[in-house]
PDB file of C-alpha atoms in Angstrom:
ATOM      1  CA  MET A   1     -83.440 -17.959-159.348  1.00 81.00           C
ATOM      2  CA  LEU A   2     -86.872 -17.161-157.945  1.00 82.00           C
ATOM      3  CA  ILE A   3     -88.357 -16.500-161.376  1.00 87.00           C
ATOM      4  CA  GLU A   4     -87.064 -19.697-162.935  1.00 88.00           C
ATOM      5  CA  VAL A   5     -87.808 -21.966-159.984  1.00 92.00           C
ATOM      6  CA  GLU A   6     -91.359 -20.637-159.718  1.00 91.00           C
ATOM      7  CA  ALA A   7     -91.792 -21.025-163.476  1.00 91.00           C
ATOM      8  CA  ALA A   8     -90.497 -24.622-163.402  1.00 94.00           C
ATOM      9  CA  GLN A   9     -92.992 -25.537-160.699  1.00 96.00           C
ATOM     10  CA  MET A  10     -95.822 -23.874-162.620  1.00 95.00           C
ATOM     11  CA  VAL A  11     -94.831 -25.614-165.853  1.00 94.00           C
ATOM     12  CA  ALA A  12     -94.949 -29.025-164.227  1.00 95.00           C
ATOM     13  CA  GLN A  13     -98.510 -28.264-163.150  1.00 95.00           C
ATOM     14  CA  ARG A  14     -99.769 -26.415-166.241  1.00 93.00           C
ATOM     15  CA  ARG A  15     -97.838 -27.636-169.251  1.00 95.00           C
ATOM     16  CA  THR A  16     -99.564 -28.779-172.374  1.00 96.00           C
ATOM     17  CA  ASP A  17     -98.298 -31.469-174.724  1.00 97.00           C
ATOM     18  CA  ASP A  18     -97.078 -28.678-177.024  1.00 97.00           C
ATOM     19  CA  ASP A  19     -95.209 -27.046-174.126  1.00 97.00           C
ATOM     20  CA  LEU A  20     -93.523 -30.334-173.267  1.00 97.00           C
ATOM     21  CA  ALA A  21     -92.558 -30.834-176.907  1.00 98.00           C
ATOM     22  CA  ALA A  22     -91.037 -27.324-177.003  1.00 98.00           C
ATOM     23  CA  VAL A  23     -89.045 -27.920-173.804  1.00 98.00           C
ATOM     24  CA  GLU A  24     -87.831 -31.319-175.039  1.00 98.00           C
ATOM     25  CA  ALA A  25     -86.827 -29.778-178.390  1.00 98.00           C
ATOM     26  CA  ALA A  26     -84.930 -27.023-176.571  1.00 98.00           C
ATOM     27  CA  LEU A  27     -83.065 -29.657-174.528  1.00 98.00           C
ATOM     28  CA  ALA A  28     -82.139 -31.473-177.745  1.00 98.00           C
ATOM     29  CA  LYS A  29     -80.867 -28.214-179.268  1.00 98.00           C
ATOM     30  CA  ARG A  30     -78.830 -27.548-176.116  1.00 97.00           C
ATOM     31  CA  ARG A  31     -77.262 -30.979-176.484  1.00 97.00           C
ATOM     32  CA  ASP A  32     -76.505 -30.338-180.156  1.00 97.00           C
ATOM     33  CA  ALA A  33     -74.953 -26.979-179.267  1.00 96.00           C
ATOM     34  CA  ALA A  34     -72.449 -28.746-177.013  1.00 93.00           C
ATOM     35  CA  LYS A  35     -70.496 -29.378-180.218  1.00 92.00           C
ATOM     36  CA  ALA A  36     -70.560 -25.670-181.124  1.00 92.00           C
ATOM     37  CA  GLY A  37     -68.761 -22.658-179.732  1.00 90.00           C
ATOM     38  CA  HIS A  38     -69.295 -21.329-176.243  1.00 90.00           C
ATOM     39  CA  ALA A  39     -71.638 -18.468-177.202  1.00 93.00           C
ATOM     40  CA  GLU A  40     -73.824 -20.844-179.219  1.00 96.00           C
ATOM     41  CA  PHE A  41     -74.000 -23.224-176.272  1.00 94.00           C
ATOM     42  CA  VAL A  42     -74.982 -20.386-173.929  1.00 94.00           C
ATOM     43  CA  ASP A  43     -77.687 -19.286-176.386  1.00 97.00           C
ATOM     44  CA  ALA A  44     -79.091 -22.823-176.520  1.00 97.00           C
ATOM     45  CA  ASP A  45     -78.991 -23.061-172.721  1.00 95.00           C
ATOM     46  CA  ILE A  46     -80.880 -19.793-172.378  1.00 95.00           C
ATOM     47  CA  ALA A  47     -83.366 -20.944-175.019  1.00 97.00           C
ATOM     48  CA  LEU A  48     -84.126 -24.017-172.896  1.00 96.00           C
ATOM     49  CA  HIS A  49     -84.681 -21.894-169.811  1.00 94.00           C
ATOM     50  CA  ALA A  50     -86.822 -19.489-171.864  1.00 95.00           C
ATOM     51  CA  ALA A  51     -88.931 -22.414-173.109  1.00 96.00           C
ATOM     52  CA  VAL A  52     -89.513 -23.493-169.513  1.00 95.00           C
ATOM     53  CA  VAL A  53     -90.497 -19.979-168.457  1.00 94.00           C
ATOM     54  CA  ALA A  54     -92.783 -19.557-171.499  1.00 95.00           C
ATOM     55  CA  ALA A  55     -94.508 -22.870-170.740  1.00 95.00           C
ATOM     56  CA  ALA A  56     -95.599 -21.476-167.375  1.00 94.00           C
ATOM     57  CA  HIS A  57     -98.087 -19.329-169.298  1.00 94.00           C
ATOM     58  CA  ASN A  58     -97.444 -16.421-166.952  1.00 93.00           C
ATOM     59  CA  PRO A  59     -96.796 -13.193-168.846  1.00 94.00           C
ATOM     60  CA  VAL A  60     -95.215 -11.498-165.831  1.00 93.00           C
ATOM     61  CA  LEU A  61     -92.605 -14.249-165.381  1.00 91.00           C
ATOM     62  CA  THR A  62     -91.958 -14.321-169.128  1.00 93.00           C
ATOM     63  CA  ALA A  63     -91.440 -10.546-169.242  1.00 94.00           C
ATOM     64  CA  LEU A  64     -89.169 -10.558-166.184  1.00 93.00           C
ATOM     65  CA  PHE A  65     -87.051 -13.377-167.600  1.00 93.00           C
ATOM     66  CA  GLY A  66     -86.782 -11.511-170.892  1.00 94.00           C
ATOM     67  CA  GLU A  67     -85.412  -8.479-169.060  1.00 94.00           C
ATOM     68  CA  PHE A  68     -82.603 -10.556-167.555  1.00 91.00           C
ATOM     69  CA  VAL A  69     -81.564 -12.384-170.729  1.00 94.00           C
ATOM     70  CA  PRO A  70     -78.991  -9.895-172.097  1.00 94.00           C
ATOM     71  CA  VAL A  71     -77.124  -9.633-168.786  1.00 92.00           C
ATOM     72  CA  LEU A  72     -77.553 -13.347-168.118  1.00 88.00           C
ATOM     73  CA  ARG A  73     -76.182 -14.236-171.553  1.00 93.00           C
ATOM     74  CA  GLN A  74     -73.063 -12.142-171.165  1.00 92.00           C
ATOM     75  CA  GLY A  75     -72.532 -13.364-167.608  1.00 86.00           C
ATOM     76  CA  LEU A  76     -72.743 -17.002-168.683  1.00 85.00           C
ATOM     77  CA  ILE A  77     -70.376 -16.413-171.571  1.00 89.00           C
ATOM     78  CA  ASP A  78     -67.894 -14.681-169.263  1.00 87.00           C
ATOM     79  CA  LEU A  79     -68.247 -17.348-166.563  1.00 80.00           C
ATOM     80  CA  GLY A  80     -67.720 -20.191-169.006  1.00 79.00           C
ATOM     81  CA  GLU A  81     -64.644 -18.575-170.475  1.00 79.00           C
ATOM     82  CA  LEU A  82     -63.216 -17.619-167.096  1.00 76.00           C
ATOM     83  CA  LEU A  83     -63.655 -21.055-165.576  1.00 75.00           C
ATOM     84  CA  ASP A  84     -63.103 -22.929-168.828  1.00 76.00           C
ATOM     85  CA  LEU A  85     -66.097 -25.086-167.920  1.00 72.00           C
ATOM     86  CA  ARG A  86     -66.650 -26.680-171.289  1.00 77.00           C
ATOM     87  CA  THR A  87     -63.133 -27.945-171.969  1.00 80.00           C
ATOM     88  CA  GLU A  88     -63.601 -31.040-169.830  1.00 77.00           C
ATOM     89  CA  ASP A  89     -67.376 -31.247-170.251  1.00 79.00           C
ATOM     90  CA  PRO A  90     -68.691 -29.625-173.466  1.00 85.00           C
ATOM     91  CA  ASN A  91     -72.281 -30.329-172.401  1.00 88.00           C
ATOM     92  CA  HIS A  92     -71.843 -28.952-168.899  1.00 82.00           C
ATOM     93  CA  GLY A  93     -75.025 -29.303-166.826  1.00 87.00           C
ATOM     94  CA  ASP A  94     -76.775 -31.766-169.123  1.00 94.00           C
ATOM     95  CA  GLU A  95     -77.773 -34.148-166.349  1.00 94.00           C
ATOM     96  CA  GLY A  96     -79.507 -31.434-164.344  1.00 93.00           C
ATOM     97  CA  HIS A  97     -81.310 -30.072-167.376  1.00 95.00           C
ATOM     98  CA  ALA A  98     -82.448 -33.561-168.363  1.00 97.00           C
ATOM     99  CA  LEU A  99     -83.766 -34.153-164.837  1.00 96.00           C
ATOM    100  CA  LEU A 100     -85.687 -30.884-165.054  1.00 96.00           C
ATOM    101  CA  VAL A 101     -87.337 -31.891-168.323  1.00 97.00           C
ATOM    102  CA  GLU A 102     -88.165 -35.324-166.879  1.00 97.00           C
ATOM    103  CA  ALA A 103     -89.784 -33.712-163.822  1.00 97.00           C
ATOM    104  CA  ILE A 104     -91.849 -31.463-166.086  1.00 97.00           C
ATOM    105  CA  ALA A 105     -92.910 -34.484-168.156  1.00 97.00           C
ATOM    106  CA  ARG A 106     -94.006 -36.294-164.978  1.00 97.00           C
ATOM    107  CA  ALA A 107     -95.902 -33.183-163.797  1.00 96.00           C
ATOM    108  CA  ASP A 108     -93.786 -33.250-160.620  1.00 97.00           C
ATOM    109  CA  ALA A 109     -93.710 -29.607-159.540  1.00 97.00           C
ATOM    110  CA  GLU A 110     -91.636 -30.257-156.427  1.00 97.00           C
ATOM    111  CA  ALA A 111     -88.925 -32.130-158.351  1.00 97.00           C
ATOM    112  CA  ALA A 112     -88.899 -29.522-161.138  1.00 96.00           C
ATOM    113  CA  GLY A 113     -88.374 -26.698-158.661  1.00 95.00           C
ATOM    114  CA  ARG A 114     -85.802 -28.609-156.634  1.00 95.00           C
ATOM    115  CA  THR A 115     -83.842 -29.662-159.727  1.00 95.00           C
ATOM    116  CA  LEU A 116     -83.693 -26.180-161.202  1.00 92.00           C
ATOM    117  CA  ARG A 117     -82.869 -24.609-157.839  1.00 94.00           C
ATOM    118  CA  GLU A 118     -79.912 -26.994-157.471  1.00 94.00           C
ATOM    119  CA  GLU A 119     -78.690 -26.339-161.006  1.00 88.00           C
ATOM    120  CA  LEU A 120     -78.809 -22.585-160.457  1.00 86.00           C
ATOM    121  CA  ARG A 121     -77.209 -22.898-157.015  1.00 89.00           C
ATOM    122  CA  GLN A 122     -74.258 -24.742-158.555  1.00 84.00           C
ATOM    123  CA  THR A 123     -73.816 -21.907-161.046  1.00 75.00           C
ATOM    124  CA  LEU A 124     -73.920 -19.332-158.256  1.00 77.00           C
ATOM    125  CA  ASP A 125     -71.426 -21.326-156.209  1.00 79.00           C
ATOM    126  CA  ARG A 126     -69.020 -21.249-159.156  1.00 70.00           C
ATOM    127  CA  LEU A 127     -69.431 -17.499-159.381  1.00 65.00           C
ATOM    128  CA  HIS A 128     -68.712 -17.024-155.686  1.00 70.00           C
ATOM    129  CA  ALA A 129     -65.621 -19.219-155.918  1.00 68.00           C
ATOM    130  CA  VAL A 130     -64.041 -16.979-158.567  1.00 62.00           C
TER     131      VAL A 130
END
């Protein structure tokens, strides 16, 4: 959570037009993946988060995030299957991700951090409830 929240705040302050375009494209791909299988959706979700981290232009944060991706991917796949999250809402979490991208577009570091922190907290709460 610390890595991604810090990255989101940095992105809102540092992003270039190309970074914003990459994050927006990743959000669109995540939305498209809502029609696909669960693993494909998880991959698109991670790709969005990776685009945010990469747009921070901080090689340490990018490397740390990359270290977590394999475990994160499997954990999200397992969580989604266990809780059957996508049956009722195939694009689970879209609103929060859209708000994050909007905050980045507005260069609102506080809102970007707060939005991502809340999105991640909801995921953790689901894990603790299992």
